[in-house]
Amino acid sequence: MKNFNFAQKLILVTILLLCASLLFLYWYKHTYTLDVPNDEEVNSTALDGKLLIAAMGSPFKDSIAARVLKHYNASRVAVDVIKVKGLANTDAAHFDAILMLHSWEAGAPTEIVQAFMDKSPESEKKIVMLTTSWNGLEQMENIDAITGASIMVDVSVFTDQIIKRLDRLLKNKK
């Protein structure tokens, strides 16, 4: 490195930092964004509506999903729980309400969430979306989302908001 001038050293360090950042983002996406409990179906013989919960794995989102499941466990609402990546093969028309629990990453929603919203714009009115981000303010344009940071003490507050919206959608189903 003695033969490199300052500009060449700066360029080399910048390239190394960029590569390290890209490697970290790749690792983060594959470690934290697609890990949720196995897909499951609850109350499959229900008559009063069908709810889909699509979640990205995190202690915060898992706690909310568990509380929503517990709320609807004794009801006559069929509940399907899938990983967010399962949205790629999901038809929104089969559900009366959809709960999406996802994280804001690198200044945008995950590609799967964006693609699902793009392919199902007519279903926007039956979607309840919780978007978590570092500052708790990020959300998709033109989507009425509940937003916040993943702070465990706020689980019950977010769950109450979500259940109120889902109850309204399931009561108003056609």
PDB file of C-alpha atoms in Angstrom:
ATOM      1  CA  MET A   1       0.000   0.000   0.000  1.00  0.00           C
ATOM      2  CA  LYS A   2       3.012   2.290   0.159  1.00  0.00           C
ATOM      3  CA  ASN A   3       2.792   2.758  -3.610  1.00  0.00           C
ATOM      4  CA  PHE A   4      -0.835   3.975  -3.443  1.00  0.00           C
ATOM      5  CA  ASN A   5      -1.526   7.674  -3.228  1.00  0.00           C
ATOM      6  CA  PHE A   6      -4.184   9.081  -0.906  1.00  0.00           C
ATOM      7  CA  ALA A   7      -6.952   9.095  -3.573  1.00  0.00           C
ATOM      8  CA  GLN A   8      -6.356   5.444  -4.438  1.00  0.00           C
ATOM      9  CA  LYS A   9      -6.449   4.459  -0.751  1.00  0.00           C
ATOM     10  CA  LEU A  10      -9.688   6.396  -0.278  1.00  0.00           C
ATOM     11  CA  ILE A  11     -11.290   4.673  -3.264  1.00  0.00           C
ATOM     12  CA  LEU A  12     -10.209   1.251  -1.984  1.00  0.00           C
ATOM     13  CA  VAL A  13     -11.590   1.923   1.505  1.00  0.00           C
ATOM     14  CA  THR A  14     -14.867   3.201   0.027  1.00  0.00           C
ATOM     15  CA  ILE A  15     -15.265   0.084  -2.110  1.00  0.00           C
ATOM     16  CA  LEU A  16     -14.556  -2.166   0.884  1.00  0.00           C
ATOM     17  CA  LEU A  17     -17.113  -0.313   3.024  1.00  0.00           C
ATOM     18  CA  LEU A  18     -19.710  -0.530   0.259  1.00  0.00           C
ATOM     19  CA  CYS A  19     -19.139  -4.275  -0.103  1.00  0.00           C
ATOM     20  CA  ALA A  20     -19.405  -4.755   3.676  1.00  0.00           C
ATOM     21  CA  SER A  21     -22.668  -2.766   3.731  1.00  0.00           C
ATOM     22  CA  LEU A  22     -24.186  -4.819   0.909  1.00  0.00           C
ATOM     23  CA  LEU A  23     -23.140  -8.045   2.621  1.00  0.00           C
ATOM     24  CA  PHE A  24     -24.761  -6.867   5.871  1.00  0.00           C
ATOM     25  CA  LEU A  25     -28.037  -5.970   4.085  1.00  0.00           C
ATOM     26  CA  TYR A  26     -28.124  -9.362   2.380  1.00  0.00           C
ATOM     27  CA  TRP A  27     -27.502 -11.134   5.689  1.00  0.00           C
ATOM     28  CA  TYR A  28     -30.132  -9.037   7.502  1.00  0.00           C
ATOM     29  CA  LYS A  29     -32.805  -9.638   4.878  1.00  0.00           C
ATOM     30  CA  HIS A  30     -32.336 -13.392   4.874  1.00  0.00           C
ATOM     31  CA  THR A  31     -31.974 -13.677   8.647  1.00  0.00           C
ATOM     32  CA  TYR A  32     -34.795 -11.492   9.935  1.00  0.00           C
ATOM     33  CA  THR A  33     -37.386 -10.782   7.266  1.00  0.00           C
ATOM     34  CA  LEU A  34     -38.754 -14.179   6.323  1.00  0.00           C
ATOM     35  CA  ASP A  35     -38.697 -16.054   9.602  1.00  0.00           C
ATOM     36  CA  VAL A  36     -42.183 -16.578  11.029  1.00  0.00           C
ATOM     37  CA  PRO A  37     -43.925 -19.574  12.535  1.00  0.00           C
ATOM     38  CA  ASN A  38     -45.161 -22.272  10.174  1.00  0.00           C
ATOM     39  CA  ASP A  39     -48.260 -21.522   8.153  1.00  0.00           C
ATOM     40  CA  GLU A  40     -51.387 -22.580   9.974  1.00  0.00           C
ATOM     41  CA  GLU A  41     -55.132 -22.455   9.696  1.00  0.00           C
ATOM     42  CA  VAL A  42     -57.468 -21.881  12.624  1.00  0.00           C
ATOM     43  CA  ASN A  43     -61.247 -22.404  12.667  1.00  0.00           C
ATOM     44  CA  SER A  44     -61.337 -23.593   9.065  1.00  0.00           C
ATOM     45  CA  THR A  45     -65.066 -24.432   9.259  1.00  0.00           C
ATOM     46  CA  ALA A  46     -66.080 -20.918  10.275  1.00  0.00           C
ATOM     47  CA  LEU A  47     -68.979 -19.170   8.633  1.00  0.00           C
ATOM     48  CA  ASP A  48     -68.615 -15.543   9.685  1.00  0.00           C
ATOM     49  CA  GLY A  49     -65.623 -14.559   7.604  1.00  0.00           C
ATOM     50  CA  LYS A  50     -62.127 -15.426   6.561  1.00  0.00           C
ATOM     51  CA  LEU A  51     -59.037 -13.609   7.836  1.00  0.00           C
ATOM     52  CA  LEU A  52     -55.500 -13.874   6.491  1.00  0.00           C
ATOM     53  CA  ILE A  53     -52.557 -12.916   8.687  1.00  0.00           C
ATOM     54  CA  ALA A  54     -49.304 -12.443   6.759  1.00  0.00           C
ATOM     55  CA  ALA A  55     -46.374 -11.748   9.063  1.00  0.00           C
ATOM     56  CA  MET A  56     -42.641 -11.287   9.063  1.00  0.00           C
ATOM     57  CA  GLY A  57     -40.962 -12.907  12.018  1.00  0.00           C
ATOM     58  CA  SER A  58     -39.917 -10.818  14.987  1.00  0.00           C
ATOM     59  CA  PRO A  59     -40.810 -11.036  18.659  1.00  0.00           C
ATOM     60  CA  PHE A  60     -42.939  -7.887  18.285  1.00  0.00           C
ATOM     61  CA  LYS A  61     -44.908  -9.057  15.232  1.00  0.00           C
ATOM     62  CA  ASP A  62     -45.204 -12.625  16.560  1.00  0.00           C
ATOM     63  CA  SER A  63     -46.722 -11.283  19.795  1.00  0.00           C
ATOM     64  CA  ILE A  64     -49.284  -9.248  17.870  1.00  0.00           C
ATOM     65  CA  ALA A  65     -50.157 -12.180  15.602  1.00  0.00           C
ATOM     66  CA  ALA A  66     -50.599 -14.466  18.634  1.00  0.00           C
ATOM     67  CA  ARG A  67     -52.938 -11.985  20.326  1.00  0.00           C
ATOM     68  CA  VAL A  68     -55.005 -11.541  17.169  1.00  0.00           C
ATOM     69  CA  LEU A  69     -55.235 -15.329  16.812  1.00  0.00           C
ATOM     70  CA  LYS A  70     -56.325 -15.642  20.435  1.00  0.00           C
ATOM     71  CA  HIS A  71     -59.002 -12.985  19.889  1.00  0.00           C
ATOM     72  CA  TYR A  72     -60.498 -14.841  16.917  1.00  0.00           C
ATOM     73  CA  ASN A  73     -59.915 -18.362  18.278  1.00  0.00           C
ATOM     74  CA  ALA A  74     -63.361 -18.566  19.897  1.00  0.00           C
ATOM     75  CA  SER A  75     -65.151 -16.821  17.031  1.00  0.00           C
ATOM     76  CA  ARG A  76     -66.632 -18.143  13.827  1.00  0.00           C
ATOM     77  CA  VAL A  77     -63.904 -16.527  11.719  1.00  0.00           C
ATOM     78  CA  ALA A  78     -61.511 -18.737   9.773  1.00  0.00           C
ATOM     79  CA  VAL A  79     -57.939 -17.540  10.218  1.00  0.00           C
ATOM     80  CA  ASP A  80     -55.025 -18.446   7.951  1.00  0.00           C
ATOM     81  CA  VAL A  81     -51.506 -17.492   9.047  1.00  0.00           C
ATOM     82  CA  ILE A  82     -48.736 -17.335   6.468  1.00  0.00           C
ATOM     83  CA  LYS A  83     -45.277 -15.898   6.078  1.00  0.00           C
ATOM     84  CA  VAL A  84     -45.110 -12.648   4.133  1.00  0.00           C
ATOM     85  CA  LYS A  85     -43.282 -14.478   1.342  1.00  0.00           C
ATOM     86  CA  GLY A  86     -46.459 -16.580   0.927  1.00  0.00           C
ATOM     87  CA  LEU A  87     -48.268 -13.486  -0.366  1.00  0.00           C
ATOM     88  CA  ALA A  88     -46.740 -14.189  -3.769  1.00  0.00           C
ATOM     89  CA  ASN A  89     -49.108 -17.179  -4.122  1.00  0.00           C
ATOM     90  CA  THR A  90     -52.125 -15.693  -2.349  1.00  0.00           C
ATOM     91  CA  ASP A  91     -55.321 -14.376  -3.903  1.00  0.00           C
ATOM     92  CA  ALA A  92     -56.761 -11.526  -1.832  1.00  0.00           C
ATOM     93  CA  ALA A  93     -60.241 -12.265  -3.185  1.00  0.00           C
ATOM     94  CA  HIS A  94     -60.458 -15.392  -0.988  1.00  0.00           C
ATOM     95  CA  PHE A  95     -60.420 -13.349   2.230  1.00  0.00           C
ATOM     96  CA  ASP A  96     -62.767 -10.899   3.918  1.00  0.00           C
ATOM     97  CA  ALA A  97     -59.907  -9.220   5.808  1.00  0.00           C
ATOM     98  CA  ILE A  98     -56.122  -9.332   5.555  1.00  0.00           C
ATOM     99  CA  LEU A  99     -53.666  -8.376   8.289  1.00  0.00           C
ATOM    100  CA  MET A 100     -50.154  -7.642   7.039  1.00  0.00           C
ATOM    101  CA  LEU A 101     -47.368  -7.287   9.611  1.00  0.00           C
ATOM    102  CA  HIS A 102     -44.193  -6.202   7.843  1.00  0.00           C
ATOM    103  CA  SER A 103     -41.008  -4.195   8.276  1.00  0.00           C
ATOM    104  CA  TRP A 104     -39.836  -1.185   6.330  1.00  0.00           C
ATOM    105  CA  GLU A 105     -36.408  -1.987   4.899  1.00  0.00           C
ATOM    106  CA  ALA A 106     -33.894   0.225   3.157  1.00  0.00           C
ATOM    107  CA  GLY A 107     -36.411   2.993   2.560  1.00  0.00           C
ATOM    108  CA  ALA A 108     -39.177   0.812   1.122  1.00  0.00           C
ATOM    109  CA  PRO A 109     -41.552  -2.039   1.915  1.00  0.00           C
ATOM    110  CA  THR A 110     -40.304  -5.513   1.093  1.00  0.00           C
ATOM    111  CA  GLU A 111     -40.642  -6.468  -2.552  1.00  0.00           C
ATOM    112  CA  ILE A 112     -43.249  -9.145  -1.781  1.00  0.00           C
ATOM    113  CA  VAL A 113     -45.517  -6.725   0.097  1.00  0.00           C
ATOM    114  CA  GLN A 114     -45.215  -4.141  -2.690  1.00  0.00           C
ATOM    115  CA  ALA A 115     -45.918  -6.759  -5.373  1.00  0.00           C
ATOM    116  CA  PHE A 116     -48.989  -8.030  -3.478  1.00  0.00           C
ATOM    117  CA  MET A 117     -50.380  -4.504  -3.169  1.00  0.00           C
ATOM    118  CA  ASP A 118     -49.678  -3.838  -6.853  1.00  0.00           C
ATOM    119  CA  LYS A 119     -51.470  -7.008  -8.010  1.00  0.00           C
ATOM    120  CA  SER A 120     -54.463  -6.498  -5.683  1.00  0.00           C
ATOM    121  CA  PRO A 121     -55.281  -2.779  -5.682  1.00  0.00           C
ATOM    122  CA  GLU A 122     -59.021  -3.491  -5.423  1.00  0.00           C
ATOM    123  CA  SER A 123     -58.408  -5.321  -2.131  1.00  0.00           C
ATOM    124  CA  GLU A 124     -56.847  -2.299  -0.434  1.00  0.00           C
ATOM    125  CA  LYS A 125     -60.043  -1.658   1.550  1.00  0.00           C
ATOM    126  CA  LYS A 126     -59.866  -5.063   3.251  1.00  0.00           C
ATOM    127  CA  ILE A 127     -56.221  -4.816   4.312  1.00  0.00           C
ATOM    128  CA  VAL A 128     -55.084  -3.807   7.774  1.00  0.00           C
ATOM    129  CA  MET A 129     -51.367  -3.090   7.609  1.00  0.00           C
ATOM    130  CA  LEU A 130     -48.867  -2.687  10.429  1.00  0.00           C
ATOM    131  CA  THR A 131     -45.575  -1.289   9.185  1.00  0.00           C
ATOM    132  CA  THR A 132     -42.663  -1.227  11.607  1.00  0.00           C
ATOM    133  CA  SER A 133     -39.609   0.900  11.012  1.00  0.00           C
ATOM    134  CA  TRP A 134     -36.718   2.348  12.972  1.00  0.00           C
ATOM    135  CA  ASN A 135     -38.533   5.649  13.502  1.00  0.00           C
ATOM    136  CA  GLY A 136     -42.085   4.295  13.502  1.00  0.00           C
ATOM    137  CA  LEU A 137     -43.222   6.681  10.760  1.00  0.00           C
ATOM    138  CA  GLU A 138     -42.565   4.899   7.453  1.00  0.00           C
ATOM    139  CA  GLN A 139     -45.466   3.588   5.362  1.00  0.00           C
ATOM    140  CA  MET A 140     -46.507   2.905   1.793  1.00  0.00           C
ATOM    141  CA  GLU A 141     -48.017   5.787  -0.171  1.00  0.00           C
ATOM    142  CA  ASN A 142     -51.817   5.917  -0.274  1.00  0.00           C
ATOM    143  CA  ILE A 143     -52.159   3.079   2.260  1.00  0.00           C
ATOM    144  CA  ASP A 144     -53.895   3.691   5.573  1.00  0.00           C
ATOM    145  CA  ALA A 145     -51.397   1.817   7.720  1.00  0.00           C
ATOM    146  CA  ILE A 146     -50.728   1.587  11.410  1.00  0.00           C
ATOM    147  CA  THR A 147     -47.084   2.509  11.866  1.00  0.00           C
ATOM    148  CA  GLY A 148     -44.657   2.243  14.722  1.00  0.00           C
ATOM    149  CA  ALA A 149     -41.355   1.001  16.031  1.00  0.00           C
ATOM    150  CA  SER A 150     -41.102  -2.559  17.355  1.00  0.00           C
ATOM    151  CA  ILE A 151     -41.278  -1.731  21.049  1.00  0.00           C
ATOM    152  CA  MET A 152     -42.561  -4.680  23.075  1.00  0.00           C
ATOM    153  CA  VAL A 153     -44.411  -2.576  25.662  1.00  0.00           C
ATOM    154  CA  ASP A 154     -46.595  -1.254  22.818  1.00  0.00           C
ATOM    155  CA  VAL A 155     -47.830  -4.692  21.673  1.00  0.00           C
ATOM    156  CA  SER A 156     -51.210  -4.391  23.399  1.00  0.00           C
ATOM    157  CA  VAL A 157     -51.806  -0.862  22.041  1.00  0.00           C
ATOM    158  CA  PHE A 158     -51.119  -1.952  18.455  1.00  0.00           C
ATOM    159  CA  THR A 159     -53.109  -5.177  18.897  1.00  0.00           C
ATOM    160  CA  ASP A 160     -56.162  -3.247  20.105  1.00  0.00           C
ATOM    161  CA  GLN A 161     -55.990  -0.902  17.089  1.00  0.00           C
ATOM    162  CA  ILE A 162     -55.618  -3.844  14.705  1.00  0.00           C
ATOM    163  CA  ILE A 163     -58.490  -5.844  16.214  1.00  0.00           C
ATOM    164  CA  LYS A 164     -60.831  -2.829  16.017  1.00  0.00           C
ATOM    165  CA  ARG A 165     -60.070  -2.420  12.313  1.00  0.00           C
ATOM    166  CA  LEU A 166     -60.365  -6.156  11.606  1.00  0.00           C
ATOM    167  CA  ASP A 167     -63.675  -6.401  13.511  1.00  0.00           C
ATOM    168  CA  ARG A 168     -65.063  -3.556  11.375  1.00  0.00           C
ATOM    169  CA  LEU A 169     -63.975  -5.287   8.160  1.00  0.00           C
ATOM    170  CA  LEU A 170     -65.325  -8.685   9.192  1.00  0.00           C
ATOM    171  CA  LYS A 171     -68.684  -7.218  10.318  1.00  0.00           C
ATOM    172  CA  ASN A 172     -69.035  -5.321   7.025  1.00  0.00           C
ATOM    173  CA  LYS A 173     -68.138  -8.244   4.766  1.00  0.00           C
ATOM    174  CA  LYS A 174     -70.374  -8.717   1.796  1.00  0.00           C
TER     175      LYS A 174
END
